[in-house]
PDB file of C-alpha atoms in Angstrom:
ATOM      1  CA  CYS A   1      83.045 113.497  86.548  1.00  0.00           C
ATOM      2  CA  LYS A   2      82.635 109.954  85.194  1.00  0.00           C
ATOM      3  CA  TYR A   3      84.470 108.197  88.007  1.00  0.00           C
ATOM      4  CA  ARG A   4      85.499 109.227  91.492  1.00  0.00           C
ATOM      5  CA  THR A   5      88.220 107.459  93.472  1.00  0.00           C
ATOM      6  CA  LYS A   6      87.331 106.418  97.017  1.00  0.00           C
ATOM      7  CA  CYS A   7      89.286 106.543 100.267  1.00  0.00           C
ATOM      8  CA  GLU A   8      87.951 104.885 103.395  1.00  0.00           C
ATOM      9  CA  ARG A   9      89.235 103.879 106.819  1.00  0.00           C
ATOM     10  CA  GLU A  10      88.747 100.319 107.966  1.00  0.00           C
ATOM     11  CA  ALA A  11      90.178  98.805 111.190  1.00  0.00           C
ATOM     12  CA  GLY A  12      93.489 100.680 111.328  1.00  0.00           C
ATOM     13  CA  CYS A  13      93.839 100.706 107.552  1.00  0.00           C
ATOM     14  CA  LEU A  14      93.306 103.141 104.715  1.00  0.00           C
ATOM     15  CA  LYS A  15      91.752 101.739 101.535  1.00  0.00           C
ATOM     16  CA  GLU A  16      92.118 103.649  98.276  1.00  0.00           C
ATOM     17  CA  THR A  17      89.983 102.453  95.362  1.00  0.00           C
ATOM     18  CA  VAL A  18      90.758 103.549  91.801  1.00  0.00           C
ATOM     19  CA  CYS A  19      89.516 102.417  88.409  1.00  0.00           C
ATOM     20  CA  ASP A  20      91.965 100.024  86.805  1.00  0.00           C
ATOM     21  CA  ARG A  21      90.208  99.676  83.450  1.00  0.00           C
ATOM     22  CA  PHE A  22      87.617 101.806  81.624  1.00  0.00           C
ATOM     23  CA  ASP A  23      85.496 100.824  78.631  1.00  0.00           C
ATOM     24  CA  ASP A  24      85.116 103.008  75.514  1.00  0.00           C
ATOM     25  CA  TRP A  25      82.246 104.904  77.190  1.00  0.00           C
ATOM     26  CA  ASP A  26      84.275 105.777  80.322  1.00  0.00           C
ATOM     27  CA  LYS A  27      82.471 103.206  82.449  1.00  0.00           C
ATOM     28  CA  CYS A  28      84.715 101.547  85.026  1.00  0.00           C
ATOM     29  CA  LEU A  29      85.127  97.830  84.273  1.00  0.00           C
ATOM     30  CA  SER A  30      87.503  96.936  87.083  1.00  0.00           C
ATOM     31  CA  GLU A  31      88.705  98.614  90.261  1.00  0.00           C
ATOM     32  CA  ALA A  32      92.041  98.255  92.038  1.00  0.00           C
ATOM     33  CA  VAL A  33      92.305  98.596  95.814  1.00  0.00           C
ATOM     34  CA  LYS A  34      95.439  99.705  97.640  1.00  0.00           C
ATOM     35  CA  THR A  35      95.347  98.918 101.355  1.00  0.00           C
ATOM     36  CA  THR A  36      97.803 100.562 103.750  1.00  0.00           C
ATOM     37  CA  CYS A  37      97.791  99.536 107.407  1.00  0.00           C
ATOM     38  CA  ARG A  38      99.802 100.356 110.531  1.00  0.00           C
ATOM     39  CA  THR A  39     100.558  98.315 113.595  1.00  0.00           C
ATOM     40  CA  ASP A  40      99.611  99.674 117.013  1.00  0.00           C
ATOM     41  CA  GLY A  41     102.211 100.434 119.651  1.00  0.00           C
ATOM     42  CA  ARG A  42     105.119 102.744 120.357  1.00  0.00           C
ATOM     43  CA  ARG A  43     106.905 102.068 117.057  1.00  0.00           C
ATOM     44  CA  PRO A  44     104.221 101.613 114.397  1.00  0.00           C
ATOM     45  CA  VAL A  45     105.167  99.825 111.183  1.00  0.00           C
ATOM     46  CA  SER A  46     103.257 100.283 107.916  1.00  0.00           C
ATOM     47  CA  SER A  47     102.294  97.576 105.446  1.00  0.00           C
ATOM     48  CA  ALA A  48     100.785  98.041 101.990  1.00  0.00           C
ATOM     49  CA  CYS A  49      99.074  95.689  99.565  1.00  0.00           C
ATOM     50  CA  GLU A  50      97.593  96.325  96.135  1.00  0.00           C
ATOM     51  CA  ALA A  51      94.844  94.170  94.643  1.00  0.00           C
ATOM     52  CA  ARG A  52      94.116  94.556  90.951  1.00  0.00           C
ATOM     53  CA  CYS A  53      92.395  92.213  88.538  1.00  0.00           C
ATOM     54  CA  GLN A  54      94.635  89.257  87.786  1.00  0.00           C
ATOM     55  CA  ARG A  55      92.703  87.898  84.809  1.00  0.00           C
ATOM     56  CA  TYR A  56      90.156  89.384  82.396  1.00  0.00           C
ATOM     57  CA  ASP A  57      87.757  87.594  80.064  1.00  0.00           C
ATOM     58  CA  ASP A  58      87.484  88.405  76.342  1.00  0.00           C
ATOM     59  CA  TRP A  59      84.972  91.181  77.088  1.00  0.00           C
ATOM     60  CA  GLY A  60      87.214  92.953  79.589  1.00  0.00           C
ATOM     61  CA  LYS A  61      85.336  91.743  82.669  1.00  0.00           C
ATOM     62  CA  CYS A  62      87.447  90.746  85.659  1.00  0.00           C
ATOM     63  CA  GLN A  63      87.483  86.976  86.210  1.00  0.00           C
ATOM     64  CA  PHE A  64      89.684  86.900  89.297  1.00  0.00           C
ATOM     65  CA  MET A  65      90.242  89.716  91.761  1.00  0.00           C
ATOM     66  CA  PRO A  66      92.991  89.279  94.378  1.00  0.00           C
ATOM     67  CA  SER A  67      92.292  90.463  97.924  1.00  0.00           C
ATOM     68  CA  CYS A  68      94.235  91.942 100.835  1.00  0.00           C
ATOM     69  CA  SER A  69      93.526  91.432 104.526  1.00  0.00           C
ATOM     70  CA  TRP A  70      95.153  92.747 107.700  1.00  0.00           C
ATOM     71  CA  ASP A  71      95.174  91.044 111.114  1.00  0.00           C
ATOM     72  CA  GLY A  72      96.823  93.829 113.112  1.00  0.00           C
ATOM     73  CA  GLU A  73     100.418  92.765 112.476  1.00  0.00           C
ATOM     74  CA  CYS A  74     100.539  90.918 109.144  1.00  0.00           C
ATOM     75  CA  MET A  75      99.144  91.535 105.641  1.00  0.00           C
ATOM     76  CA  THR A  76      97.806  88.644 103.563  1.00  0.00           C
ATOM     77  CA  LYS A  77      97.450  89.004  99.802  1.00  0.00           C
ATOM     78  CA  THR A  78      95.434  86.266  98.111  1.00  0.00           C
ATOM     79  CA  THR A  79      95.979  85.683  94.385  1.00  0.00           C
ATOM     80  CA  CYS A  80      95.287  82.863  91.951  1.00  0.00           C
ATOM     81  CA  GLY A  81      98.242  80.519  91.571  1.00  0.00           C
ATOM     82  CA  ARG A  82      96.758  78.440  88.760  1.00  0.00           C
ATOM     83  CA  PHE A  83      93.949  78.992  86.251  1.00  0.00           C
ATOM     84  CA  ASP A  84      92.234  76.451  84.025  1.00  0.00           C
ATOM     85  CA  SER A  85      91.949  77.137  80.290  1.00  0.00           C
ATOM     86  CA  TRP A  86      88.592  78.913  80.818  1.00  0.00           C
ATOM     87  CA  GLY A  87      90.009  81.344  83.359  1.00  0.00           C
ATOM     88  CA  LYS A  88      88.597  79.674  86.476  1.00  0.00           C
ATOM     89  CA  CYS A  89      90.935  79.786  89.459  1.00  0.00           C
ATOM     90  CA  LEU A  90      91.986  76.263  90.433  1.00  0.00           C
ATOM     91  CA  SER A  91      94.242  77.138  93.342  1.00  0.00           C
ATOM     92  CA  GLU A  92      94.705  80.301  95.386  1.00  0.00           C
ATOM     93  CA  ASP A  93      98.030  81.493  96.802  1.00  0.00           C
ATOM     94  CA  SER A  94      98.265  83.482 100.035  1.00  0.00           C
ATOM     95  CA  ALA A  95     101.319  85.670 100.608  1.00  0.00           C
ATOM     96  CA  LEU A  96     101.762  86.555 104.275  1.00  0.00           C
ATOM     97  CA  THR A  97     103.986  89.587 104.986  1.00  0.00           C
ATOM     98  CA  CYS A  98     104.737  90.665 108.536  1.00  0.00           C
ATOM     99  CA  ALA A  99     106.551  94.006 108.584  1.00  0.00           C
ATOM    100  CA  ALA A 100     106.388  94.198 112.388  1.00  0.00           C
ATOM    101  CA  PHE A 101     108.313  90.906 112.675  1.00  0.00           C
ATOM    102  CA  GLY A 102     111.244  92.448 110.787  1.00  0.00           C
ATOM    103  CA  ARG A 103     112.092  94.757 113.705  1.00  0.00           C
ATOM    104  CA  GLY A 104     112.000  97.700 111.303  1.00  0.00           C
ATOM    105  CA  ARG A 105     114.709  96.309 109.023  1.00  0.00           C
ATOM    106  CA  ARG A 106     112.891  94.150 106.516  1.00  0.00           C
ATOM    107  CA  PRO A 107     109.584  92.323 106.615  1.00  0.00           C
ATOM    108  CA  VAL A 108     109.280  88.577 107.079  1.00  0.00           C
ATOM    109  CA  ALA A 109     107.294  86.914 104.281  1.00  0.00           C
ATOM    110  CA  CYS A 110     106.016  83.473 103.354  1.00  0.00           C
ATOM    111  CA  THR A 111     103.628  82.177 100.654  1.00  0.00           C
ATOM    112  CA  GLU A 112     101.061  79.400 100.951  1.00  0.00           C
ATOM    113  CA  THR A 113     100.748  77.762  97.556  1.00  0.00           C
ATOM    114  CA  CYS A 114      99.951  74.432  95.961  1.00  0.00           C
ATOM    115  CA  GLN A 115     103.243  72.541  95.837  1.00  0.00           C
ATOM    116  CA  ARG A 116     101.883  69.476  94.059  1.00  0.00           C
ATOM    117  CA  PHE A 117      99.047  69.080  91.530  1.00  0.00           C
ATOM    118  CA  ASP A 118      97.821  65.770  90.174  1.00  0.00           C
ATOM    119  CA  SER A 119      97.215  65.213  86.462  1.00  0.00           C
ATOM    120  CA  TRP A 120      93.611  66.498  86.856  1.00  0.00           C
ATOM    121  CA  ASP A 121      94.839  69.858  88.219  1.00  0.00           C
ATOM    122  CA  GLU A 122      93.698  69.043  91.735  1.00  0.00           C
ATOM    123  CA  CYS A 123      95.955  70.295  94.501  1.00  0.00           C
ATOM    124  CA  LYS A 124      97.428  67.401  96.482  1.00  0.00           C
ATOM    125  CA  PHE A 125      99.662  69.350  98.880  1.00  0.00           C
ATOM    126  CA  ARG A 126      99.719  72.987  99.990  1.00  0.00           C
ATOM    127  CA  THR A 127     102.628  74.675 101.696  1.00  0.00           C
ATOM    128  CA  ARG A 128     101.713  76.364 104.980  1.00  0.00           C
ATOM    129  CA  CYS A 129     102.722  79.611 106.687  1.00  0.00           C
ATOM    130  CA  GLU A 130     102.020  80.046 110.385  1.00  0.00           C
ATOM    131  CA  LYS A 131     102.986  82.690 112.904  1.00  0.00           C
ATOM    132  CA  ASP A 132     105.462  81.417 115.471  1.00  0.00           C
ATOM    133  CA  GLY A 133     106.490  84.080 117.978  1.00  0.00           C
ATOM    134  CA  GLY A 134     108.056  86.922 115.997  1.00  0.00           C
ATOM    135  CA  CYS A 135     108.765  84.611 113.058  1.00  0.00           C
ATOM    136  CA  LEU A 136     106.898  82.706 110.356  1.00  0.00           C
ATOM    137  CA  ARG A 137     107.065  78.925 110.088  1.00  0.00           C
ATOM    138  CA  GLU A 138     107.003  77.738 106.464  1.00  0.00           C
ATOM    139  CA  THR A 139     106.109  74.073 105.934  1.00  0.00           C
ATOM    140  CA  SER A 140     106.576  72.244 102.636  1.00  0.00           C
ATOM    141  CA  CYS A 141     106.803  68.634 101.481  1.00  0.00           C
ATOM    142  CA  GLU A 142     110.240  67.077 101.004  1.00  0.00           C
ATOM    143  CA  ARG A 143     109.142  63.767  99.508  1.00  0.00           C
ATOM    144  CA  PHE A 144     106.037  62.536  97.695  1.00  0.00           C
ATOM    145  CA  ASP A 145     105.015  58.976  96.918  1.00  0.00           C
ATOM    146  CA  SER A 146     103.849  57.929  93.460  1.00  0.00           C
ATOM    147  CA  TRP A 147     100.227  58.817  94.407  1.00  0.00           C
ATOM    148  CA  ASP A 148     101.201  62.440  95.220  1.00  0.00           C
ATOM    149  CA  LYS A 149     100.885  61.880  98.967  1.00  0.00           C
ATOM    150  CA  CYS A 150     103.397  63.745 101.098  1.00  0.00           C
ATOM    151  CA  LEU A 151     105.710  61.323 102.889  1.00  0.00           C
ATOM    152  CA  SER A 152     107.916  63.838 104.649  1.00  0.00           C
ATOM    153  CA  GLU A 153     107.327  67.470 105.597  1.00  0.00           C
ATOM    154  CA  SER A 154     110.000  70.018 106.383  1.00  0.00           C
ATOM    155  CA  ALA A 155     109.600  73.299 108.209  1.00  0.00           C
ATOM    156  CA  ARG A 156     111.844  76.317 108.380  1.00  0.00           C
ATOM    157  CA  LEU A 157     111.605  79.319 110.620  1.00  0.00           C
ATOM    158  CA  LEU A 158     111.718  82.678 108.838  1.00  0.00           C
ATOM    159  CA  CYS A 159     112.956  85.469 111.065  1.00  0.00           C
ATOM    160  CA  ASP A 160     114.695  88.751 110.357  1.00  0.00           C
TER     161      ASP A 160
END
């Protein structure tokens, strides 16, 4: 056996690790991790997230690996929203999915991302996602000035 998949329990979750990319000699170059978690309580709800390499270099080595995290009721998947020309991540995005908030119908989701970059690829304003009761509050900028400063924010409540 050249490669063995792994399964491990971690804080109410099951993590399955598999090889995503092998080299010509059957050596694993990059692993993918699938995380499945369940809420506690009388009516548990499951959430899943898969993290696999988002960008490889010319030699097949992973340059950016997304991640998944669980807080007991919501799953956060962090990815790169913008790369520079050398493959360096300039800005990360965080997708928050709360299956338990959806009352079993559909999950409530929101993504934190850079809404405005300046001409040097620096993030000037990030959207925000925050838990608010059984909902998510998503905040973005409605109006920017000519220096990329947010003049007016707007928030919306995302509920099922």
